[in-house]
Amino acid sequence: MPAKTESDLAKRLLSGDKRALARAITLIENDDPEGWDLVREVYPKTGRARIIGLTGPPGVGKSTLIGALTKEMRGADREVAVLSIDPSSAFTKGALLGDRIRLSDHFLDKGVFIRSMASRGALGGLSEATLQAALLMDASGKDDVFIETVGVGQAEIDIVDNGDTVVLVLMPGSGDSIQALKAGVMEIPDVIVVNKADHPMTDTMVREIRGVLSLGPSVSWRVPIIKTEAAKGEGVAELAEKITEQRAHIEAEGTLEERRARNLRNEVLELAAARLRRRLDAAAEDPAIAELLERVVRRELDPASAATELLERQDG
Ligand SMILES: Nc1nc2c(ncn2[C@@H]2O[C@H](COP(=O)(O)OP(=O)(O)OP(=O)(O)O)[C@@H](O)[C@H]2O)c(=O)[nH]1
Ligand SMILES: [Mg+2]
């Protein structure tokens, strides 16, 4: 019986079973209805984990940093999940885990779950699927969920924005990202990391970032700029501390709840929009609607009026 299997999977997921979690995320990734049922079942148990998004240009050391942070969190007896998202790599899916995630030290650790996701699923976008996957990780009892995504465009920001804390990772020489910050293309993150701080241009980079930040509006949280050498673990304890501090700050200020409310509202609207779109596409096959669309082509009816009529028929 499907219903029994579902709650079995939910039970295993809630008990922290890694294989159940992996299976659950695959269901979400494939837009399988069983996945949505599962999220519905476990949703009341979510909201406990810290969700931390890391973004930044290719090769700056995001994965190495997550590996080092994972070590730090494990040392504090926290369970960790890592979700690596690559919006641009529908093609390199198979290579993702090996190439993108440098967490081989942690693969055998029972308290660490590592997963990559590249396909967007049929329903909603990758950002929606990311939030669903993060909820599942949360439900399975992970204390910290790291979401990694490559790039500094809006699509990447939308993904890490699902997090409670957004960390931008740069390295000396990532001048484009500073331009993006300056131009307001990119929202100001909560924490900025300059990794590969063994590079001689590091301090110049830090000064430049500080300059850009000083142009922004003054806010209650002063964005820290942390220098790290992820490969050696330098600066990682300080980064972990800042992440904790930032979270305490937004919790005390009430912005954590606001952020989560905003993300969940967006999620609901995006999912509803995706479903509506799907319904409209199906409706276009209907002879009556096809005739309506034909009238637009024949210039008898304007597009906006046709759209109004289409929606009215949907409601009816
Ligand atoms: N010199 C130096 N190299 C580093 C440091 N941290 C990471 N690296 C190296 O930089 C390279 C890229 O590291 P990754 O952690 O894969 O970078 P990433 O940002 O996750 O890369 P993508 O996911 O491909 O965008 C690897 O060869 C790392 O060993 C550092 O602090 N100093
Ligand atoms: Mg990576």
XYZ file of C-alpha atoms and ligand atoms in Angstrom:
349
model
C 0.000 0.000 0.000
C 1.471 3.350 -1.042
C 0.236 5.175 2.084
C 2.077 2.758 4.355
C 5.307 2.997 2.352
C 5.135 6.774 2.575
C 4.859 6.955 6.313
C 7.547 4.268 6.585
C 9.850 6.497 4.595
C 8.815 9.468 6.734
C 9.536 7.534 9.896
C 12.977 6.486 8.665
C 13.685 10.016 7.521
C 12.693 11.493 10.878
C 14.901 8.962 12.662
C 17.889 10.281 10.710
C 18.324 7.384 8.254
C 20.704 8.632 5.530
C 19.335 6.379 2.812
C 15.789 7.546 3.508
C 16.973 11.140 3.204
C 18.741 10.415 -0.093
C 15.629 8.720 -1.445
C 13.424 11.599 -0.295
C 15.565 14.191 -2.075
C 15.493 12.137 -5.271
C 11.698 12.128 -5.095
C 11.707 15.929 -4.810
C 14.238 16.260 -7.598
C 12.034 14.150 -9.869
C 8.910 16.047 -8.878
C 7.439 12.740 -7.727
C 4.087 13.155 -5.924
C 5.381 10.807 -3.210
C 8.007 13.458 -2.449
C 5.375 16.132 -1.895
C 3.400 13.785 0.350
C 6.528 13.155 2.332
C 7.274 16.850 2.799
C 3.664 17.304 3.939
C 4.134 14.591 6.538
C 7.411 15.823 7.971
C 6.882 19.581 7.570
C 5.626 20.116 11.159
C 8.969 18.742 12.373
C 11.037 21.294 10.456
C 12.335 24.724 11.397
C 15.009 23.607 13.809
C 18.154 23.451 11.646
C 20.419 26.365 10.791
C 20.395 26.825 7.043
C 23.536 28.451 5.730
C 23.936 29.393 2.069
C 27.381 29.874 0.519
C 27.839 31.393 -2.888
C 30.711 32.834 -4.900
C 32.575 32.581 -8.199
C 33.884 29.220 -9.470
C 36.937 27.853 -7.734
C 37.174 30.330 -4.842
C 37.103 27.475 -2.328
C 33.457 27.178 -1.283
C 33.531 23.382 -1.067
C 36.857 23.323 0.754
C 35.445 25.853 3.181
C 32.287 23.797 3.746
C 34.523 20.793 4.389
C 36.446 22.756 7.008
C 33.255 24.152 8.547
C 31.827 20.645 8.672
C 34.855 19.520 10.645
C 34.323 22.441 12.998
C 30.623 21.626 13.488
C 31.303 17.908 13.974
C 33.792 18.888 16.651
C 30.922 20.647 18.394
C 28.867 17.466 18.022
C 26.515 18.949 15.462
C 25.148 16.903 12.565
C 25.713 18.394 9.133
C 24.082 18.200 5.721
C 25.581 19.668 2.579
C 23.565 20.435 -0.517
C 25.518 21.457 -3.580
C 23.452 23.152 -6.261
C 24.663 23.901 -9.742
C 22.134 25.891 -11.760
C 24.226 25.781 -14.924
C 25.232 22.168 -15.051
C 22.354 20.086 -16.374
C 25.129 18.552 -18.501
C 27.739 17.627 -15.941
C 25.405 16.064 -13.422
C 27.382 12.886 -13.044
C 30.616 14.700 -12.378
C 29.186 16.990 -9.739
C 29.843 15.033 -6.602
C 33.406 14.220 -7.410
C 34.452 17.564 -8.805
C 32.440 20.055 -6.878
C 32.381 18.601 -3.430
C 35.693 18.300 -1.675
C 34.361 16.578 1.343
C 35.823 13.137 0.939
C 36.981 13.207 4.579
C 33.365 13.228 5.631
C 31.803 10.662 3.318
C 32.053 7.903 5.906
C 30.894 9.989 8.845
C 27.385 8.973 9.934
C 26.675 12.503 11.124
C 27.334 14.050 7.708
C 25.068 13.868 4.688
C 26.300 15.129 1.316
C 24.232 15.584 -1.775
C 24.298 17.498 -5.048
C 21.344 18.608 -7.102
C 21.338 19.965 -10.632
C 18.032 19.176 -12.275
C 15.200 21.548 -11.537
C 12.342 19.067 -11.533
C 9.165 19.754 -13.422
C 7.470 21.810 -10.753
C 8.754 25.209 -9.762
C 12.425 25.951 -10.157
C 15.685 24.844 -8.666
C 15.257 27.365 -5.887
C 11.990 25.714 -4.824
C 13.507 22.253 -5.009
C 16.411 23.520 -2.896
C 14.113 24.691 -0.143
C 12.248 21.367 -0.184
C 15.522 19.443 0.057
C 16.693 21.677 2.904
C 13.415 21.019 4.740
C 13.964 17.276 4.393
C 17.517 17.592 5.760
C 16.160 19.632 8.636
C 13.450 17.020 9.317
C 16.063 14.276 9.368
C 17.698 15.933 12.357
C 20.644 17.750 10.818
C 21.727 20.727 12.924
C 23.488 22.612 10.139
C 22.493 22.564 6.491
C 25.016 24.113 4.100
C 23.795 25.037 0.645
C 26.543 25.659 -1.903
C 25.946 27.287 -5.242
C 28.407 28.577 -7.828
C 28.190 32.098 -9.160
C 27.058 35.535 -8.104
C 24.033 36.116 -10.336
C 20.420 36.483 -9.262
C 19.660 32.779 -9.827
C 22.390 31.820 -7.357
C 21.291 34.439 -4.869
C 17.713 33.128 -5.064
C 19.049 29.718 -4.111
C 21.183 30.744 -1.166
C 18.479 33.185 -0.100
C 16.619 30.123 1.106
C 19.107 30.112 3.927
C 18.956 31.877 7.260
C 22.469 33.172 6.697
C 24.105 34.045 3.377
C 27.887 33.822 3.068
C 29.640 35.253 -0.001
C 32.982 33.623 -0.675
C 35.554 35.520 -2.719
C 39.259 35.259 -3.295
C 41.857 37.899 -4.100
C 41.266 38.924 -7.685
C 37.506 38.327 -7.815
C 36.981 41.929 -8.889
C 33.802 41.153 -10.861
C 32.028 40.217 -7.680
C 32.984 43.495 -6.068
C 31.549 45.277 -9.099
C 28.353 43.222 -8.740
C 28.089 44.258 -5.089
C 28.780 47.871 -5.938
C 26.240 47.961 -8.760
C 23.626 46.431 -6.477
C 23.308 43.436 -8.856
C 23.958 41.359 -5.818
C 22.337 41.777 -2.444
C 24.663 42.404 0.449
C 25.385 39.056 2.133
C 25.529 38.506 5.909
C 29.159 37.432 5.979
C 31.924 37.896 3.399
C 34.871 35.537 3.236
C 38.101 36.266 1.413
C 39.537 32.798 0.947
C 43.033 31.920 -0.270
C 44.265 34.618 2.078
C 47.818 33.400 1.442
C 47.626 35.537 -1.710
C 49.545 38.859 -1.543
C 46.528 40.845 -2.804
C 44.327 39.764 0.112
C 44.442 42.980 2.116
C 43.792 45.099 -0.969
C 40.734 42.960 -1.608
C 39.513 43.379 1.965
C 39.913 47.154 1.709
C 37.968 47.230 -1.552
C 35.120 45.237 -0.039
C 35.062 47.462 3.011
C 34.833 50.447 0.679
C 31.833 48.986 -1.138
C 30.081 48.089 2.123
C 30.579 51.610 3.471
C 28.557 52.940 0.527
C 25.521 50.889 1.517
C 22.835 51.815 3.994
C 23.834 51.438 7.622
C 22.169 48.388 9.078
C 22.137 46.860 12.521
C 24.399 43.963 11.473
C 27.899 45.010 10.428
C 28.929 42.546 7.707
C 32.167 40.927 8.819
C 34.918 40.265 6.286
C 36.806 37.129 7.262
C 40.114 36.044 5.798
C 40.476 32.278 5.478
C 42.772 29.641 4.091
C 40.217 26.896 3.753
C 42.694 24.288 2.604
C 44.644 24.688 5.882
C 41.610 25.416 8.046
C 42.899 28.908 8.895
C 40.223 31.400 9.876
C 37.538 28.735 9.780
C 36.866 28.803 13.531
C 36.376 32.550 13.287
C 33.998 32.090 10.349
C 31.984 29.504 12.299
C 31.822 31.940 15.203
C 30.585 34.779 12.984
C 27.890 32.557 11.500
C 26.713 31.742 15.023
C 26.883 35.402 16.023
C 24.933 36.549 12.993
C 22.248 34.018 13.706
C 21.959 35.097 17.329
C 21.656 38.644 16.055
C 18.810 37.982 13.603
C 17.069 35.791 16.160
C 17.190 38.532 18.780
C 16.107 41.134 16.261
C 13.242 39.045 14.919
C 14.587 39.109 11.349
C 15.127 35.350 11.265
C 11.388 34.830 11.476
C 10.821 37.561 8.911
C 13.288 35.962 6.497
C 11.778 32.555 6.898
C 8.291 33.963 6.427
C 9.416 35.723 3.257
C 11.088 32.594 1.877
C 8.098 30.411 2.637
C 5.702 32.939 1.118
C 7.821 33.012 -2.040
C 7.869 29.237 -2.075
C 4.080 29.011 -1.911
C 3.615 31.616 -4.641
C 6.232 30.027 -6.922
C 4.692 26.606 -6.532
C 1.201 27.958 -7.134
C 2.444 29.841 -10.215
C 4.105 26.696 -11.571
C 0.936 24.673 -11.065
C -1.236 27.347 -12.633
C 1.098 27.517 -15.601
C 0.882 23.778 -16.029
C -2.907 23.923 -15.894
C -3.005 26.726 -18.469
C -0.730 24.814 -20.810
C -3.044 21.832 -20.553
C -6.076 24.073 -21.114
C -4.595 25.399 -24.342
C -5.268 21.943 -25.808
C -8.977 22.352 -25.112
C -10.842 23.092 -28.426
C -12.692 26.088 -26.948
C -9.429 27.642 -25.728
C -7.682 26.750 -28.988
C -10.419 28.682 -30.784
C -9.847 31.637 -28.446
C -6.135 31.589 -29.258
C -6.942 31.326 -32.971
C -9.001 34.516 -32.709
C -5.922 36.286 -31.351
C -3.892 35.022 -34.308
C -6.590 36.286 -36.693
C -6.422 39.686 -34.940
C -10.052 39.462 -33.893
C -9.211 39.463 -30.199
C -6.298 41.182 -28.480
C -3.920 39.123 -26.299
C -4.841 40.777 -22.995
C -8.568 40.221 -23.490
C -7.868 36.606 -24.408
C -5.819 36.204 -21.234
C -8.662 37.632 -19.134
C -11.101 35.231 -20.765
C -8.735 32.307 -20.301
C -8.453 33.013 -16.583
C -12.190 33.492 -16.200
C -12.794 30.090 -17.774
C -10.248 28.561 -15.395
C -12.085 30.005 -12.419
C -15.469 28.810 -13.728
N 46.025 28.373 -2.107
C 44.827 28.017 -1.646
N 44.077 27.164 -2.353
C 42.858 26.825 -1.885
C 42.375 27.344 -0.654
N 41.122 26.831 -0.454
C 40.842 26.054 -1.505
N 41.876 26.032 -2.373
C 41.968 25.274 -3.636
O 41.163 25.903 -4.614
C 40.640 24.929 -5.510
C 39.115 25.097 -5.623
O 38.534 24.765 -4.372
P 37.011 24.357 -4.230
O 36.742 24.215 -2.778
O 36.659 23.241 -5.111
O 36.316 25.669 -4.783
P 34.766 25.897 -5.083
O 34.518 27.342 -4.872
O 33.918 24.953 -4.319
O 34.717 25.544 -6.613
P 33.431 25.283 -7.529
O 32.439 24.505 -6.722
O 33.965 24.554 -8.692
O 32.927 26.657 -7.876
C 41.048 23.582 -4.973
O 42.158 23.147 -5.678
C 41.407 23.876 -3.527
O 42.350 22.982 -3.003
C 43.232 28.242 0.084
O 42.863 28.740 1.161
N 44.435 28.539 -0.464
Mg 32.434 23.613 -4.990
